[in-house]
């Protein structure tokens, strides 16, 4: 990673029990936030750490921005993977709602493309 910078981001994903036969146990929000903080400390050569709102929920994902994450991921038109595993977050998210969550964490919203090139910086 230090030589090539091959990974753009790390996404600590919460296990989704869904319809499996495994014991249904979601990780507590604090464990998810600790994972984000640990990733920020240990993965110093990966610039972007995500607080993936689809799996963490809007509130926890927003708090994750204060635990070391610097990306909530996108607005996503209609997310299918996590919802196939019965995620209870919205299937999509409006740009305004995303910006509001980022501002709630006292951060400045930035729209980006898939390669993290800035498209637009929103006013605080």
PDB file of C-alpha atoms in Angstrom:
ATOM      1  CA  UNK A   1       0.000   0.000   0.000  1.00  0.00           C
ATOM      2  CA  UNK A   2       2.835   2.402   0.803  1.00  0.00           C
ATOM      3  CA  UNK A   3       4.394   1.775  -2.610  1.00  0.00           C
ATOM      4  CA  UNK A   4       1.353   1.625  -4.863  1.00  0.00           C
ATOM      5  CA  UNK A   5      -1.514   3.294  -3.015  1.00  0.00           C
ATOM      6  CA  UNK A   6      -3.718   0.600  -4.529  1.00  0.00           C
ATOM      7  CA  UNK A   7      -6.497   0.903  -1.947  1.00  0.00           C
ATOM      8  CA  UNK A   8      -8.470   4.133  -2.011  1.00  0.00           C
ATOM      9  CA  UNK A   9     -10.677   3.386   0.980  1.00  0.00           C
ATOM     10  CA  UNK A  10     -11.426   1.017   3.825  1.00  0.00           C
ATOM     11  CA  UNK A  11     -15.046   0.238   4.644  1.00  0.00           C
ATOM     12  CA  UNK A  12     -15.581  -1.463   8.011  1.00  0.00           C
ATOM     13  CA  UNK A  13     -18.816  -3.298   7.291  1.00  0.00           C
ATOM     14  CA  UNK A  14     -21.209  -4.393   9.988  1.00  0.00           C
ATOM     15  CA  UNK A  15     -22.166  -8.056   9.769  1.00  0.00           C
ATOM     16  CA  UNK A  16     -25.704  -8.403   8.410  1.00  0.00           C
ATOM     17  CA  UNK A  17     -27.494 -11.427   9.848  1.00  0.00           C
ATOM     18  CA  UNK A  18     -30.305 -11.325   7.300  1.00  0.00           C
ATOM     19  CA  UNK A  19     -31.926 -14.678   6.583  1.00  0.00           C
ATOM     20  CA  UNK A  20     -28.955 -16.829   7.632  1.00  0.00           C
ATOM     21  CA  UNK A  21     -29.199 -19.578  10.230  1.00  0.00           C
ATOM     22  CA  UNK A  22     -26.567 -17.871  12.328  1.00  0.00           C
ATOM     23  CA  UNK A  23     -27.518 -16.425  15.669  1.00  0.00           C
ATOM     24  CA  UNK A  24     -29.002 -12.968  15.092  1.00  0.00           C
ATOM     25  CA  UNK A  25     -26.684 -10.515  16.809  1.00  0.00           C
ATOM     26  CA  UNK A  26     -25.907  -7.079  15.497  1.00  0.00           C
ATOM     27  CA  UNK A  27     -22.762  -5.371  16.652  1.00  0.00           C
ATOM     28  CA  UNK A  28     -23.362  -2.524  19.094  1.00  0.00           C
ATOM     29  CA  UNK A  29     -22.882   0.947  17.608  1.00  0.00           C
ATOM     30  CA  UNK A  30     -19.940   1.606  19.937  1.00  0.00           C
ATOM     31  CA  UNK A  31     -18.122  -1.438  18.513  1.00  0.00           C
ATOM     32  CA  UNK A  32     -18.656  -0.096  14.991  1.00  0.00           C
ATOM     33  CA  UNK A  33     -17.295   3.294  16.051  1.00  0.00           C
ATOM     34  CA  UNK A  34     -14.284   1.647  17.724  1.00  0.00           C
ATOM     35  CA  UNK A  35     -13.565  -0.187  14.461  1.00  0.00           C
ATOM     36  CA  UNK A  36     -13.598   3.114  12.571  1.00  0.00           C
ATOM     37  CA  UNK A  37     -11.252   4.696  15.131  1.00  0.00           C
ATOM     38  CA  UNK A  38      -8.912   1.692  15.046  1.00  0.00           C
ATOM     39  CA  UNK A  39      -8.883   1.740  11.245  1.00  0.00           C
ATOM     40  CA  UNK A  40      -7.911   5.416  11.257  1.00  0.00           C
ATOM     41  CA  UNK A  41      -5.031   4.735  13.650  1.00  0.00           C
ATOM     42  CA  UNK A  42      -3.749   1.525  12.069  1.00  0.00           C
ATOM     43  CA  UNK A  43      -4.382   2.121   8.371  1.00  0.00           C
ATOM     44  CA  UNK A  44      -2.440   5.357   8.115  1.00  0.00           C
ATOM     45  CA  UNK A  45      -1.657   4.657   4.469  1.00  0.00           C
ATOM     46  CA  UNK A  46      -5.314   4.474   3.417  1.00  0.00           C
ATOM     47  CA  UNK A  47      -6.620   8.014   3.009  1.00  0.00           C
ATOM     48  CA  UNK A  48     -10.360   7.370   3.173  1.00  0.00           C
ATOM     49  CA  UNK A  49     -12.110   5.528   5.989  1.00  0.00           C
ATOM     50  CA  UNK A  50     -15.847   5.129   5.444  1.00  0.00           C
ATOM     51  CA  UNK A  51     -18.645   5.289   7.944  1.00  0.00           C
ATOM     52  CA  UNK A  52     -21.085   3.453   5.697  1.00  0.00           C
ATOM     53  CA  UNK A  53     -24.514   4.851   6.529  1.00  0.00           C
ATOM     54  CA  UNK A  54     -26.376   2.042   4.758  1.00  0.00           C
ATOM     55  CA  UNK A  55     -25.200  -0.526   7.308  1.00  0.00           C
ATOM     56  CA  UNK A  56     -24.556   1.672  10.340  1.00  0.00           C
ATOM     57  CA  UNK A  57     -27.670   3.821  10.101  1.00  0.00           C
ATOM     58  CA  UNK A  58     -27.691   7.564   9.611  1.00  0.00           C
ATOM     59  CA  UNK A  59     -27.014   8.600  13.218  1.00  0.00           C
ATOM     60  CA  UNK A  60     -24.135   6.193  13.884  1.00  0.00           C
ATOM     61  CA  UNK A  61     -22.558   6.947  10.503  1.00  0.00           C
ATOM     62  CA  UNK A  62     -22.642  10.667  11.235  1.00  0.00           C
ATOM     63  CA  UNK A  63     -21.001  10.097  14.633  1.00  0.00           C
ATOM     64  CA  UNK A  64     -18.385   7.983  12.828  1.00  0.00           C
ATOM     65  CA  UNK A  65     -17.093  11.192  11.236  1.00  0.00           C
ATOM     66  CA  UNK A  66     -15.866  12.154  14.710  1.00  0.00           C
ATOM     67  CA  UNK A  67     -14.245   8.743  15.245  1.00  0.00           C
ATOM     68  CA  UNK A  68     -11.891   8.977  12.266  1.00  0.00           C
ATOM     69  CA  UNK A  69     -14.073   8.385   9.222  1.00  0.00           C
ATOM     70  CA  UNK A  70     -13.943  10.946   6.444  1.00  0.00           C
ATOM     71  CA  UNK A  71     -16.522   9.504   4.051  1.00  0.00           C
ATOM     72  CA  UNK A  72     -20.175   8.487   4.464  1.00  0.00           C
ATOM     73  CA  UNK A  73     -20.340   7.033   0.944  1.00  0.00           C
ATOM     74  CA  UNK A  74     -22.805   8.310  -1.588  1.00  0.00           C
ATOM     75  CA  UNK A  75     -26.460   9.125  -1.776  1.00  0.00           C
ATOM     76  CA  UNK A  76     -27.070   5.762  -3.503  1.00  0.00           C
ATOM     77  CA  UNK A  77     -30.176   5.582  -5.651  1.00  0.00           C
ATOM     78  CA  UNK A  78     -31.391   2.196  -4.449  1.00  0.00           C
ATOM     79  CA  UNK A  79     -29.037   0.049  -2.384  1.00  0.00           C
ATOM     80  CA  UNK A  80     -29.718  -3.677  -2.738  1.00  0.00           C
ATOM     81  CA  UNK A  81     -26.917  -5.694  -1.138  1.00  0.00           C
ATOM     82  CA  UNK A  82     -27.363  -4.729   2.522  1.00  0.00           C
ATOM     83  CA  UNK A  83     -31.128  -4.665   2.125  1.00  0.00           C
ATOM     84  CA  UNK A  84     -31.128  -8.228   0.811  1.00  0.00           C
ATOM     85  CA  UNK A  85     -29.696  -9.017   4.261  1.00  0.00           C
ATOM     86  CA  UNK A  86     -32.558  -7.059   5.836  1.00  0.00           C
ATOM     87  CA  UNK A  87     -30.730  -3.800   6.633  1.00  0.00           C
ATOM     88  CA  UNK A  88     -33.215  -1.359   8.124  1.00  0.00           C
ATOM     89  CA  UNK A  89     -31.679   1.860   6.772  1.00  0.00           C
ATOM     90  CA  UNK A  90     -33.292   3.725   3.874  1.00  0.00           C
ATOM     91  CA  UNK A  91     -32.540   2.253   0.435  1.00  0.00           C
ATOM     92  CA  UNK A  92     -31.445   5.664  -0.818  1.00  0.00           C
ATOM     93  CA  UNK A  93     -30.640   9.064   0.562  1.00  0.00           C
ATOM     94  CA  UNK A  94     -31.191  12.561  -0.788  1.00  0.00           C
ATOM     95  CA  UNK A  95     -28.179  14.816  -1.286  1.00  0.00           C
ATOM     96  CA  UNK A  96     -29.633  17.394   1.129  1.00  0.00           C
ATOM     97  CA  UNK A  97     -30.092  14.790   3.856  1.00  0.00           C
ATOM     98  CA  UNK A  98     -26.516  13.578   3.383  1.00  0.00           C
ATOM     99  CA  UNK A  99     -25.174  17.138   3.623  1.00  0.00           C
ATOM    100  CA  UNK A 100     -27.236  17.697   6.779  1.00  0.00           C
ATOM    101  CA  UNK A 101     -25.711  14.608   8.448  1.00  0.00           C
ATOM    102  CA  UNK A 102     -22.214  15.795   7.605  1.00  0.00           C
ATOM    103  CA  UNK A 103     -22.893  19.278   8.960  1.00  0.00           C
ATOM    104  CA  UNK A 104     -24.310  17.739  12.153  1.00  0.00           C
ATOM    105  CA  UNK A 105     -20.851  16.233  12.683  1.00  0.00           C
ATOM    106  CA  UNK A 106     -19.373  19.727  12.162  1.00  0.00           C
ATOM    107  CA  UNK A 107     -17.760  18.769   8.879  1.00  0.00           C
ATOM    108  CA  UNK A 108     -17.968  20.334   5.425  1.00  0.00           C
ATOM    109  CA  UNK A 109     -19.846  18.256   2.819  1.00  0.00           C
ATOM    110  CA  UNK A 110     -17.914  17.543  -0.378  1.00  0.00           C
ATOM    111  CA  UNK A 111     -19.414  15.835  -3.402  1.00  0.00           C
ATOM    112  CA  UNK A 112     -16.910  13.514  -5.073  1.00  0.00           C
ATOM    113  CA  UNK A 113     -16.665  10.971  -7.842  1.00  0.00           C
ATOM    114  CA  UNK A 114     -15.762   7.276  -7.482  1.00  0.00           C
ATOM    115  CA  UNK A 115     -12.023   8.085  -7.490  1.00  0.00           C
ATOM    116  CA  UNK A 116     -12.364  10.768  -4.800  1.00  0.00           C
ATOM    117  CA  UNK A 117     -11.944  13.726  -7.130  1.00  0.00           C
ATOM    118  CA  UNK A 118     -13.814  16.702  -5.681  1.00  0.00           C
ATOM    119  CA  UNK A 119     -16.826  17.804  -7.694  1.00  0.00           C
ATOM    120  CA  UNK A 120     -18.371  20.362  -5.348  1.00  0.00           C
ATOM    121  CA  UNK A 121     -17.663  21.724  -1.871  1.00  0.00           C
ATOM    122  CA  UNK A 122     -20.857  22.747  -0.062  1.00  0.00           C
ATOM    123  CA  UNK A 123     -21.063  25.762   2.206  1.00  0.00           C
ATOM    124  CA  UNK A 124     -21.003  25.081   5.920  1.00  0.00           C
TER     125      UNK A 124
END
